[in-house]
Short mmCIF file of C-alpha atoms and ligand atoms in Angstrom, two decimals:
data_model
loop_
_atom_site.label_atom_id
_atom_site.label_comp_id
_atom_site.label_asym_id
_atom_site.label_seq_id
_atom_site.Cartn_x
_atom_site.Cartn_y
_atom_site.Cartn_z
CA MET A 1 -0.14 -0.09 0.04
CA LEU A 2 2.52 2.18 1.09
CA GLN A 3 4.89 1.07 -1.95
CA LYS A 4 1.69 1.75 -4.28
CA MET A 5 1.38 5.45 -2.79
CA TYR A 6 5.03 5.94 -3.10
CA ASP A 7 5.35 4.91 -6.71
CA TRP A 8 1.92 6.83 -7.75
CA ILE A 9 3.96 9.85 -6.55
CA ASP A 10 7.17 8.92 -7.75
CA GLU A 11 5.60 8.42 -11.26
CA ARG A 12 4.61 11.96 -11.19
CA ILE A 13 7.17 14.01 -9.34
CA ASP A 14 9.97 11.83 -9.66
CA ILE A 15 10.92 12.41 -5.95
CA THR A 16 13.47 9.55 -5.75
CA PRO A 17 16.24 11.88 -6.85
CA ILE A 18 15.15 14.27 -4.44
CA TRP A 19 15.49 12.19 -1.22
CA ARG A 20 18.59 10.33 -2.78
CA ASP A 21 20.10 14.13 -3.27
CA ILE A 22 19.34 14.49 0.63
CA ALA A 23 19.76 11.43 2.31
CA ASP A 24 21.88 9.03 0.09
CA HIS A 25 25.32 9.31 0.82
CA GLU A 26 28.67 7.64 2.48
CA VAL A 27 29.58 8.12 5.87
CA PRO A 28 33.39 7.73 5.86
CA GLU A 29 35.06 5.51 8.49
CA HIS A 30 36.66 8.53 9.75
CA VAL A 31 33.61 10.48 11.29
CA ASN A 32 31.78 7.46 12.33
CA PRO A 33 31.90 6.80 16.48
CA ALA A 34 30.99 3.13 15.93
CA HIS A 35 34.61 2.73 14.51
CA HIS A 36 36.43 5.19 15.95
CA PHE A 37 34.70 6.68 19.29
CA SER A 38 36.63 9.95 19.52
CA ALA A 39 34.73 10.71 15.99
CA PHE A 40 32.08 11.72 18.29
CA VAL A 41 33.34 15.26 17.71
CA TYR A 42 31.70 15.12 14.34
CA CYS A 43 28.41 15.05 15.90
CA PHE A 44 28.77 18.50 17.50
CA GLY A 45 27.25 20.24 13.90
CA GLY A 46 24.68 17.75 14.03
CA LEU A 47 23.69 18.39 17.78
CA THR A 48 23.62 22.05 17.05
CA PHE A 49 20.93 21.28 14.09
CA PHE A 50 18.96 19.37 16.60
CA VAL A 51 18.53 21.70 19.29
CA VAL A 52 18.00 24.58 16.48
CA VAL A 53 15.15 22.03 15.89
CA ILE A 54 13.91 22.16 19.33
CA GLN A 55 14.28 26.03 19.29
CA ILE A 56 12.04 26.50 16.16
CA LEU A 57 9.28 24.02 17.54
CA SER A 58 8.85 25.32 20.95
CA GLY A 59 9.11 28.96 19.69
CA MET A 60 6.57 28.13 17.64
CA PHE A 61 4.50 27.03 20.52
CA LEU A 62 5.65 30.05 22.82
CA THR A 63 4.12 32.13 20.69
CA MET A 64 0.67 30.93 20.59
CA TYR A 65 0.54 32.42 24.29
CA TYR A 66 3.02 35.14 23.80
CA VAL A 67 1.67 38.86 23.27
CA PRO A 68 4.66 41.51 22.24
CA ASP A 69 3.55 44.35 24.12
CA ILE A 70 4.57 45.85 27.28
CA GLU A 71 1.57 45.40 29.28
CA ASN A 72 1.08 41.97 28.57
CA ALA A 73 4.09 40.50 27.60
CA TRP A 74 5.30 39.39 31.23
CA LYS A 75 1.70 38.44 32.18
CA SER A 76 1.60 36.05 29.30
CA VAL A 77 4.83 34.49 29.96
CA TYR A 78 3.71 34.19 33.62
CA TYR A 79 0.28 32.58 32.88
CA LEU A 80 2.09 30.31 30.44
CA GLN A 81 4.48 29.39 33.02
CA THR A 82 2.13 29.08 35.82
CA GLN A 83 -1.17 28.14 34.33
CA VAL A 84 -0.91 26.42 31.09
CA ALA A 85 -0.82 22.68 30.54
CA HIS A 86 2.84 21.87 30.17
CA GLY A 87 3.86 25.59 29.81
CA GLN A 88 6.68 25.22 31.73
CA ILE A 89 8.34 22.53 29.90
CA VAL A 90 7.96 24.40 26.40
CA ARG A 91 9.12 27.64 27.80
CA GLY A 92 12.21 25.56 29.89
CA MET A 93 13.00 24.17 26.32
CA HIS A 94 13.14 27.23 24.70
CA HIS A 95 15.21 28.94 27.61
CA TRP A 96 17.58 26.22 28.13
CA GLY A 97 18.08 25.17 24.67
CA ALA A 98 19.25 28.78 24.14
CA SER A 99 22.20 28.20 26.11
CA VAL A 100 22.86 24.57 25.00
CA VAL A 101 22.83 25.80 21.51
CA ILE A 102 25.58 28.10 22.22
CA VAL A 103 27.62 25.42 24.14
CA MET A 104 27.38 23.10 20.90
CA LEU A 105 27.95 25.93 18.63
CA LEU A 106 31.14 26.59 20.31
CA LEU A 107 32.20 22.77 20.45
CA HIS A 108 31.46 22.40 16.85
CA THR A 109 33.43 25.75 15.82
CA LEU A 110 36.51 24.26 18.01
CA ARG A 111 35.95 21.04 16.30
CA VAL A 112 36.39 22.81 12.67
CA PHE A 113 39.12 24.98 14.14
CA PHE A 114 41.34 22.61 15.78
CA GLN A 115 41.15 20.22 12.82
CA GLY A 116 41.77 22.99 10.07
CA ALA A 117 39.01 21.74 8.59
CA TYR A 118 38.46 25.60 7.30
CA LYS A 119 40.96 25.23 4.82
CA LYS A 120 40.98 25.15 1.05
CA PRO A 121 38.58 24.17 -0.24
CA ARG A 122 36.11 25.27 2.81
CA GLU A 123 36.82 29.00 3.41
CA LEU A 124 33.51 29.93 2.41
CA ASN A 125 31.42 27.75 4.62
CA TRP A 126 33.68 28.86 7.66
CA MET A 127 32.71 32.20 6.98
CA VAL A 128 29.07 31.17 6.58
CA GLY A 129 29.55 29.51 9.95
CA VAL A 130 30.71 32.57 11.43
CA LEU A 131 27.55 34.65 10.25
CA LEU A 132 25.82 31.73 11.67
CA PHE A 133 27.45 32.37 14.89
CA PHE A 134 26.35 35.82 14.91
CA VAL A 135 22.79 35.18 13.98
CA MET A 136 22.63 32.96 17.09
CA LEU A 137 24.15 35.43 19.46
CA GLY A 138 21.56 38.03 17.66
CA LEU A 139 18.65 35.36 18.94
CA GLY A 140 20.25 35.19 22.34
CA PHE A 141 20.12 38.95 22.42
CA THR A 142 16.73 39.57 21.30
CA GLY A 143 15.14 36.83 23.20
CA TYR A 144 16.45 38.00 26.36
CA LEU A 145 14.08 41.04 26.49
CA LEU A 146 10.70 38.86 25.38
CA PRO A 147 9.74 38.21 28.83
CA TRP A 148 9.83 41.49 29.79
CA ASP A 149 10.98 41.17 33.51
CA ASN A 150 13.67 43.23 35.49
CA LYS A 151 16.45 41.06 34.16
CA ALA A 152 15.61 41.57 30.51
CA TYR A 153 14.90 45.27 30.83
CA PHE A 154 18.10 46.19 32.39
CA ALA A 155 20.16 43.94 30.51
CA THR A 156 18.84 45.43 27.06
CA GLU A 157 19.39 48.74 28.58
CA VAL A 158 23.26 47.75 28.72
CA GLY A 159 23.46 46.21 25.43
CA LEU A 160 21.66 49.36 23.81
CA ASN A 161 23.92 51.52 25.37
CA ILE A 162 26.92 49.73 24.18
CA ALA A 163 25.75 49.83 20.77
CA GLY A 164 25.27 53.11 21.20
CA GLN A 165 29.26 53.85 22.00
CA VAL A 166 29.86 52.46 18.33
CA PRO A 167 31.29 55.49 16.65
CA LEU A 168 29.26 57.71 14.19
CA ILE A 169 26.61 55.01 13.70
CA GLY A 170 26.00 54.64 17.06
CA ASP A 171 22.68 56.80 18.00
CA TRP A 172 21.27 55.29 14.75
CA LEU A 173 21.91 51.76 16.03
CA ILE A 174 19.91 52.38 18.73
CA THR A 175 17.26 53.48 16.84
CA LEU A 176 16.89 50.96 14.44
CA LEU A 177 17.06 48.31 17.16
CA GLY A 178 15.50 49.84 20.07
CA GLY A 179 12.72 52.12 18.14
CA HIS A 180 13.60 55.37 19.86
CA PRO A 181 17.01 56.99 20.58
CA GLU A 182 16.22 57.22 24.52
CA ILE A 183 13.40 55.04 25.42
CA ILE A 184 13.43 51.29 25.76
CA GLY A 185 9.72 50.78 25.83
CA ALA A 186 6.88 49.62 23.74
CA GLN A 187 8.93 50.31 20.48
CA THR A 188 11.86 48.34 21.94
CA LEU A 189 9.94 45.22 22.67
CA THR A 190 7.69 45.04 19.26
CA ARG A 191 11.03 45.39 17.33
CA PHE A 192 13.09 43.13 19.30
CA PHE A 193 10.06 40.39 18.86
CA ALA A 194 10.41 41.11 15.15
CA ILE A 195 13.71 40.60 14.74
CA HIS A 196 13.97 37.87 17.17
CA VAL A 197 10.78 35.89 15.33
CA PHE A 198 11.04 37.17 11.48
CA PHE A 199 14.54 38.73 10.89
CA LEU A 200 17.06 36.72 12.50
CA PRO A 201 15.38 33.02 11.82
CA GLY A 202 15.02 34.20 8.07
CA ALA A 203 18.65 34.92 8.03
CA LEU A 204 19.65 31.56 9.91
CA PHE A 205 17.37 29.38 7.69
CA ALA A 206 18.89 30.96 4.52
CA LEU A 207 22.51 30.65 6.20
CA LEU A 208 21.67 26.98 7.40
CA ALA A 209 20.60 25.83 3.79
CA VAL A 210 23.90 27.30 2.35
CA HIS A 211 26.12 25.50 5.10
CA PHE A 212 24.48 22.16 4.20
CA ILE A 213 24.23 22.40 0.70
CA LEU A 214 28.23 23.30 0.54
CA ILE A 215 28.82 20.13 2.81
CA ARG A 216 27.21 18.11 0.62
CA ARG A 217 29.01 19.30 -2.48
CA GLN A 218 32.52 19.51 -0.67
CA GLY A 219 31.73 16.24 1.66
CA ILE A 220 33.21 16.18 5.07
CA SER A 221 37.06 16.96 5.39
CA GLY A 222 39.23 13.80 5.14
CA PRO A 223 41.24 12.28 8.44
CA LEU A 224 44.19 14.26 9.80
CA MET B 1 20.35 14.15 -16.99
CA LYS B 2 19.79 12.00 -19.66
CA ARG B 3 18.86 13.93 -23.01
CA GLY B 4 18.20 12.71 -26.57
CA LYS B 5 15.58 11.22 -28.60
CA GLY B 6 13.63 8.27 -27.39
CA MET B 7 13.03 9.63 -24.07
CA LYS B 8 9.68 8.83 -22.49
CA PHE B 9 7.84 11.38 -20.39
CA VAL B 10 4.68 11.15 -17.86
CA GLY B 11 1.94 12.91 -19.90
CA ASP B 12 3.24 16.47 -20.80
CA SER B 13 5.75 16.80 -18.29
CA ARG B 14 9.25 16.50 -18.03
CA ILE B 15 9.13 13.63 -15.51
CA ASN B 16 10.99 10.62 -17.09
CA ALA B 17 8.68 7.86 -17.59
CA GLU B 18 11.08 5.01 -17.14
CA SER B 19 11.09 4.62 -13.34
CA THR B 20 14.38 5.44 -11.12
CA SER B 21 15.62 2.90 -8.73
CA THR B 22 15.11 3.46 -5.27
CA VAL B 23 17.83 0.97 -3.74
CA PRO B 24 20.73 2.96 -2.19
CA LYS B 25 24.13 2.93 -3.52
CA ASP B 26 26.57 0.29 -2.43
CA TYR B 27 29.53 1.75 -0.65
CA SER B 28 30.98 -1.56 0.19
CA GLU B 29 33.68 -0.60 -2.39
CA TYR B 30 34.68 2.89 -0.71
CA PRO B 31 37.81 3.14 1.04
CA GLY B 32 37.66 2.22 4.62
CA ARG B 33 34.63 0.96 6.46
CA THR B 34 32.46 3.57 4.91
CA GLU B 35 28.91 3.01 5.14
CA ALA B 36 25.62 4.51 3.74
CA PHE B 37 23.79 7.23 5.83
CA TRP B 38 20.64 6.06 4.78
CA PRO B 39 19.46 4.00 6.55
CA ASN B 40 22.62 2.28 7.90
CA PHE B 41 24.20 5.35 9.75
CA LEU B 42 20.68 7.14 10.44
CA LEU B 43 19.64 3.87 12.48
CA LYS B 44 22.47 4.38 14.70
CA GLU B 45 22.41 8.24 14.82
CA TRP B 46 19.00 8.66 16.14
CA LEU B 47 19.87 6.42 19.33
CA ALA B 48 22.69 9.11 19.97
CA GLY B 49 19.96 12.00 19.24
CA SER B 50 17.55 10.22 22.09
CA VAL B 51 20.14 10.00 24.31
CA PHE B 52 21.09 13.62 23.97
CA LEU B 53 17.22 14.66 24.03
CA VAL B 54 16.80 12.72 27.15
CA GLY B 55 19.70 14.59 28.92
CA PHE B 56 18.39 17.71 27.70
CA LEU B 57 14.78 17.16 29.06
CA THR B 58 16.30 16.20 32.34
CA LEU B 59 17.88 19.57 32.71
CA VAL B 60 14.47 21.15 31.41
CA LEU B 61 12.52 19.24 34.01
CA THR B 62 14.51 19.85 36.83
CA HIS B 63 15.34 23.32 36.06
CA PRO B 64 12.27 25.49 35.86
CA SER B 65 13.14 28.56 33.68
CA PRO B 66 13.43 31.59 35.80
CA LEU B 67 11.21 34.53 35.58
CA GLU B 68 11.51 37.73 37.43
CA GLY B 69 9.50 40.28 38.52
CA MET B 70 7.71 42.42 35.71
CA ALA B 71 9.97 45.28 34.12
CA ASP B 72 9.80 48.23 36.06
CA PRO B 73 12.31 51.07 34.73
CA THR B 74 11.95 52.90 38.25
CA THR B 75 13.61 49.99 40.26
CA ALA B 76 16.38 51.44 42.22
CA GLY B 77 19.95 49.75 42.40
CA TYR B 78 19.11 46.73 39.87
CA ILE B 79 22.31 45.48 38.85
CA PRO B 80 21.82 44.52 35.17
CA LEU B 81 23.25 41.03 34.10
CA PRO B 82 23.39 39.71 30.45
CA ASP B 83 22.64 36.38 29.55
CA TRP B 84 26.08 33.92 30.71
CA TYR B 85 27.36 34.06 26.68
CA PHE B 86 27.54 37.70 27.17
CA LEU B 87 29.70 37.89 30.20
CA PHE B 88 32.68 37.95 28.70
CA LEU B 89 32.14 41.19 26.87
CA TYR B 90 30.54 42.85 29.87
CA GLU B 91 33.48 41.90 31.91
CA LEU B 92 35.75 43.16 29.37
CA LEU B 93 34.19 46.68 29.66
CA LYS B 94 34.91 46.98 33.03
CA TYR B 95 38.57 47.22 32.70
CA LYS B 96 40.00 50.49 32.69
CA TYR B 97 41.73 50.26 29.22
CA ALA B 98 38.70 49.12 27.81
CA SER B 99 36.14 51.46 29.29
CA GLN B 100 35.53 55.31 29.36
CA ASP B 101 38.23 57.14 27.63
CA PHE B 102 39.33 53.69 26.01
CA ILE B 103 35.92 52.67 25.52
CA LEU B 104 36.62 52.42 21.61
CA LEU B 105 39.13 49.94 22.48
CA GLY B 106 36.66 47.56 24.68
CA VAL B 107 33.51 48.19 22.31
CA ILE B 108 34.93 47.98 18.91
CA VAL B 109 38.76 47.19 18.49
CA ILE B 110 39.21 44.31 20.73
CA PRO B 111 35.81 42.50 19.88
CA GLY B 112 36.52 43.67 16.52
CA LEU B 113 40.00 42.03 16.10
CA ALA B 114 39.22 39.20 17.74
CA PHE B 115 35.68 38.28 15.94
CA GLY B 116 37.36 39.87 12.52
CA ALA B 117 39.98 37.17 12.82
CA LEU B 118 37.47 34.38 13.54
CA LEU B 119 35.72 35.35 10.43
CA LEU B 120 39.21 35.56 8.09
CA ALA B 121 40.76 32.41 9.91
CA PRO B 122 40.96 30.62 6.66
CA PHE B 123 42.73 33.34 5.03
CA LEU B 124 45.19 33.99 8.31
CA ASP B 125 46.32 30.46 8.51
CA ASN B 126 46.17 29.82 4.88
CA GLY B 127 48.83 27.04 4.81
CA PRO B 128 48.39 23.66 3.83
CA GLU B 129 48.83 21.98 7.18
CA ARG B 130 45.52 20.79 9.21
CA ARG B 131 46.96 19.31 12.56
CA PRO B 132 46.95 22.04 15.16
CA ASN B 133 50.45 21.26 16.22
CA LYS B 134 51.61 22.18 12.52
CA ARG B 135 49.95 25.48 13.04
CA PRO B 136 51.15 26.58 16.16
CA ILE B 137 50.08 30.26 15.67
CA ALA B 138 46.43 29.71 15.12
CA THR B 139 46.42 26.88 17.95
CA SER B 140 47.94 29.08 20.24
CA LEU B 141 46.08 32.00 19.50
CA MET B 142 42.61 30.28 19.55
CA LEU B 143 43.88 28.69 23.28
CA LEU B 144 44.73 31.80 24.10
CA ALA B 145 41.30 33.48 23.54
CA LEU B 146 39.44 30.68 24.86
CA VAL B 147 40.88 31.18 28.07
CA ALA B 148 40.31 34.78 28.03
CA THR B 149 36.94 34.10 27.53
CA ILE B 150 36.44 31.63 29.98
CA TRP B 151 38.35 33.78 32.55
CA LEU B 152 36.08 36.81 31.89
CA THR B 153 33.02 34.69 32.15
CA TYR B 154 34.12 33.46 35.36
CA ASP B 155 35.40 36.51 36.98
CA SER B 156 32.09 38.04 35.98
CA ALA B 157 29.64 34.98 37.01
CA GLY B 158 32.00 34.63 40.27
CA ALA B 159 30.80 38.19 41.60
CA VAL B 160 27.14 37.34 41.35
CA ASP B 161 24.99 36.08 44.31
CA TRP B 162 22.66 33.85 41.99
CA GLU B 163 20.55 32.68 44.80
CA ALA B 164 20.15 36.32 46.34
CA ARG B 165 19.22 37.64 43.17
CA ALA B 166 16.61 34.88 42.54
CA GLU B 167 15.27 35.54 46.05
CA ALA B 168 14.90 39.58 45.64
CA ASN B 169 13.24 39.41 42.18
CA LYS B 170 10.81 36.93 42.63
CA PRO B 171 7.88 37.09 40.10
CA ILE B 172 4.55 38.67 41.71
CA PRO B 173 1.53 39.39 39.40
CA ALA B 174 1.31 42.88 40.16
CA SER B 175 -2.54 43.10 39.06
CA GLU B 176 -3.86 40.94 41.34
CA VAL B 177 -2.87 42.60 44.42
CA GLU B 178 -4.45 45.68 45.35
CA ILE B 179 -2.98 47.65 48.23
CA ASP B 180 -5.51 49.33 50.47
CA THR B 181 -3.49 52.58 51.38
CA SER B 182 -6.16 53.86 53.66
CA ASP B 183 -5.30 50.79 55.92
CA PRO B 184 -3.76 52.33 59.05
CA GLY B 185 -1.26 49.54 58.99
CA TYR B 186 -0.23 50.99 55.45
CA ALA B 187 0.75 54.46 56.90
CA VAL B 188 3.25 52.41 59.63
CA TYR B 189 4.65 50.57 56.52
CA GLU B 190 5.32 53.60 54.73
CA ASN B 191 7.09 54.87 57.68
CA SER B 192 9.25 51.81 58.93
CA CYS B 193 9.15 49.31 55.75
CA MET B 194 8.55 51.12 52.60
CA SER B 195 12.31 52.54 51.97
CA CYS B 196 13.30 49.01 51.72
CA HIS B 197 10.67 46.82 50.52
CA GLY B 198 8.93 49.13 47.71
CA ASP B 199 5.80 51.21 48.05
CA ASP B 200 3.81 48.19 46.74
CA LEU B 201 5.60 45.21 49.10
CA THR B 202 6.67 44.09 45.80
CA ASN B 203 10.61 44.85 46.86
CA GLY B 204 12.74 47.75 46.50
CA ALA B 205 16.29 48.83 47.15
CA ALA B 206 17.30 46.66 49.62
CA GLY B 207 14.61 44.53 50.84
CA PRO B 208 12.69 41.23 49.34
CA PRO B 209 9.34 41.27 48.57
CA LEU B 210 6.87 41.08 51.08
CA ILE B 211 4.00 39.27 49.09
CA GLY B 212 4.11 35.62 48.87
CA ILE B 213 5.78 35.01 52.33
CA GLU B 214 4.65 32.29 54.70
CA HIS B 215 5.07 34.14 58.27
CA THR B 216 2.16 34.49 60.47
CA THR B 217 0.99 37.67 62.00
CA GLU B 218 2.72 37.28 65.10
CA GLU B 219 6.00 36.28 63.27
CA ILE B 220 5.89 39.69 61.12
CA ALA B 221 5.46 41.56 63.92
CA ASP B 222 8.36 39.87 65.62
CA ILE B 223 10.60 40.40 62.37
CA SER B 224 9.43 44.05 62.41
CA VAL B 225 11.23 44.70 65.81
CA ASN B 226 13.67 42.04 65.81
CA GLY B 227 14.95 41.87 62.32
CA ILE B 228 16.08 38.63 60.28
CA GLY B 229 18.84 37.76 58.06
CA ASP B 230 20.13 41.00 56.55
CA MET B 231 17.22 43.17 57.69
CA PRO B 232 18.67 44.86 60.81
CA ALA B 233 16.47 45.23 64.32
CA ASP B 234 14.59 48.24 65.34
CA VAL B 235 13.30 49.54 61.86
CA PHE B 236 10.06 49.69 63.41
CA GLN B 237 9.51 52.83 65.60
CA GLY B 238 6.09 53.07 67.12
CA THR B 239 3.61 52.35 69.48
CA ASP B 240 2.36 48.22 69.98
CA GLU B 241 -0.57 49.15 68.30
CA GLU B 242 0.92 50.42 65.28
CA LEU B 243 2.77 47.17 65.48
CA GLN B 244 -0.35 45.31 65.32
CA GLN B 245 -1.90 47.29 62.81
CA LEU B 246 1.19 46.73 60.45
CA ALA B 247 1.42 43.17 60.85
CA GLU B 248 -2.06 42.71 60.20
CA PHE B 249 -1.86 44.86 57.16
CA ILE B 250 0.92 42.72 55.69
CA THR B 251 -1.16 39.69 56.56
CA SER B 252 -3.94 40.72 54.50
CA VAL B 253 -2.01 41.86 51.69
CA ASN B 254 -0.64 38.42 51.83
CA GLU B 255 -4.22 36.62 52.10
CA GLN B 256 -5.42 38.76 49.21
CA ALA B 257 -2.60 37.62 46.87
CA GLY B 258 -2.73 34.23 47.76
CA GLU B 259 -6.44 33.72 46.57
C1 LIG C 1 23.44 26.82 13.69
C2 LIG C 1 24.84 26.74 13.74
C3 LIG C 1 25.52 25.50 12.60
C4 LIG C 1 24.78 24.15 12.23
C5 LIG C 1 23.33 23.70 12.66
C6 LIG C 1 26.02 23.57 11.57
C7 LIG C 1 25.71 22.40 11.42
C8 LIG C 1 27.12 21.59 10.53
C9 LIG C 1 26.95 20.09 10.30
C10 LIG C 1 25.67 19.28 10.58
C11 LIG C 1 27.96 19.95 9.80
C12 LIG C 1 28.91 18.30 9.39
C13 LIG C 1 29.88 18.11 10.08
C14 LIG C 1 29.73 18.02 11.52
O1 LIG C 1 28.57 17.84 11.97
O2 LIG C 1 30.78 18.18 12.51
C15 LIG C 1 29.11 21.41 9.74
C16 LIG C 1 30.14 21.30 9.03
C17 LIG C 1 31.02 22.52 8.99
N1 LIG C 1 30.70 23.51 10.10
FE1 LIG C 1 28.81 23.96 10.81
N2 LIG C 1 27.20 24.46 11.67
C18 LIG C 1 26.93 25.58 12.53
C19 LIG C 1 27.70 26.74 12.59
C20 LIG C 1 28.96 26.56 12.36
C21 LIG C 1 29.88 27.48 12.71
C22 LIG C 1 29.75 28.56 13.89
C23 LIG C 1 31.05 27.35 12.05
C24 LIG C 1 32.56 28.02 11.99
C25 LIG C 1 32.84 29.31 12.66
C26 LIG C 1 30.95 26.30 11.14
C27 LIG C 1 31.66 25.60 10.32
C28 LIG C 1 31.58 24.30 9.62
C29 LIG C 1 32.50 23.97 8.59
C30 LIG C 1 33.82 24.88 8.03
C31 LIG C 1 32.19 22.77 8.22
C32 LIG C 1 32.64 21.59 7.44
C33 LIG C 1 33.75 21.11 8.01
C34 LIG C 1 34.29 19.77 7.44
O3 LIG C 1 34.15 19.42 6.17
O4 LIG C 1 35.02 18.90 8.40
N3 LIG C 1 29.45 25.62 11.27
N4 LIG C 1 28.40 22.07 10.10
#
């Protein structure tokens, strides 16, 4: 039955080459922890992606309750945390995932760095990776404000002040991020929400696609 | 893609009418003990993923995500703290040569050099050698940066009293508690307690919130006179009647909040 359905679809849209492109490739011995346990260092990139998926899914569920305005943001998080079934867990996954993803990202970067895996021909993918790192840090910074508690408010104040120290474009940068040159308030929260939920994830997906396409094109770097 | 005469298509589409094989390629001829990702490797990989997920969920279940009181820009004396992975930058800016007159060093030059070098690493370290011990400059610079980052983070985080912070900033749903400012106890509160515990009992400059506490009226009266923990004795000045009014007032606010 399943085979018949597959054949029916395959006859029409020829999907076999598509999934074969994605899933059918060799796993060389030197990256396979089943053969060399130390090859677990090659898992860090995949685990980073795994946590990114957790972040996306838990974040999607969070937006079902979260309200991005200064009157209700904190209350909606408090409600989610104390009243909604499993809300505590969903928020916990997003909260801790944000930290775990940074740890995994760091381990992945160090693996690539110390193995010299960024050398020719993988220079471009390394730079895509560093951009990914910046995007993740940006997600961390903007997400920190969203619960709109004291910790969030005052950390953002400091962060925006630091951004304001940048010569020439400092004030402009504050207004761009915070919506107002002096006040951290309603505008700041909605901007950070938009950046956290739309702009940076958009950049993240695009960069991830390039990252993975390049890995498939070039294959994983050889053994040291 | 195959081209040429004699190709058959499905309908008027560009899909080849001859069905493609779904049998994975055979990797046994590849060098070493190479195996196919699909399905062989994936069947093992999901196990590693599950172990990771169990560990992660254990962390989540045992450590509820923190939430402090609702943002209040007028909170006096709040010490700001970014998330831990920004602490190193935050700490860097406390150094003399990275702040005030030298703020450009701290904000632009040092982070710019560090992250710029990270971005351009493939071009700065462009020799053919990949082993870390064969490229001592790259390796030692990265180790140095790592040690510096860890040290700055440690220095910054070590100075924070995490438990006291959490205790002093408990979340209290503000809307649910209405403070009766005409209560005679409130006047006493205003005189003796407000400077530390805040005008709505949800905490202030020095004291923790007085909403959500589990003391009895007698205990509250006792604490007002004798102090507790960091709170000094004799902050309450007044008659016994006022003391009673004060304690009853605080209890009534707590009863109301508990509903
Ligand atoms: C969201 C962030 C990222 C994800 C999900 C991700 C994922 C991956 C995955 C799955 C691989 C395959 C090999 C492995 O798992 O180790 C990989 C390889 C690679 N990554 Fe990342 N990565 C991310 C960020 C980065 C960063 C921050 C860098 C560097 C600064 C980077 C540089 C590279 C390079 C150069 C390779 C090829 C390594 C080789 O061929 O040996 N990636 N990445």
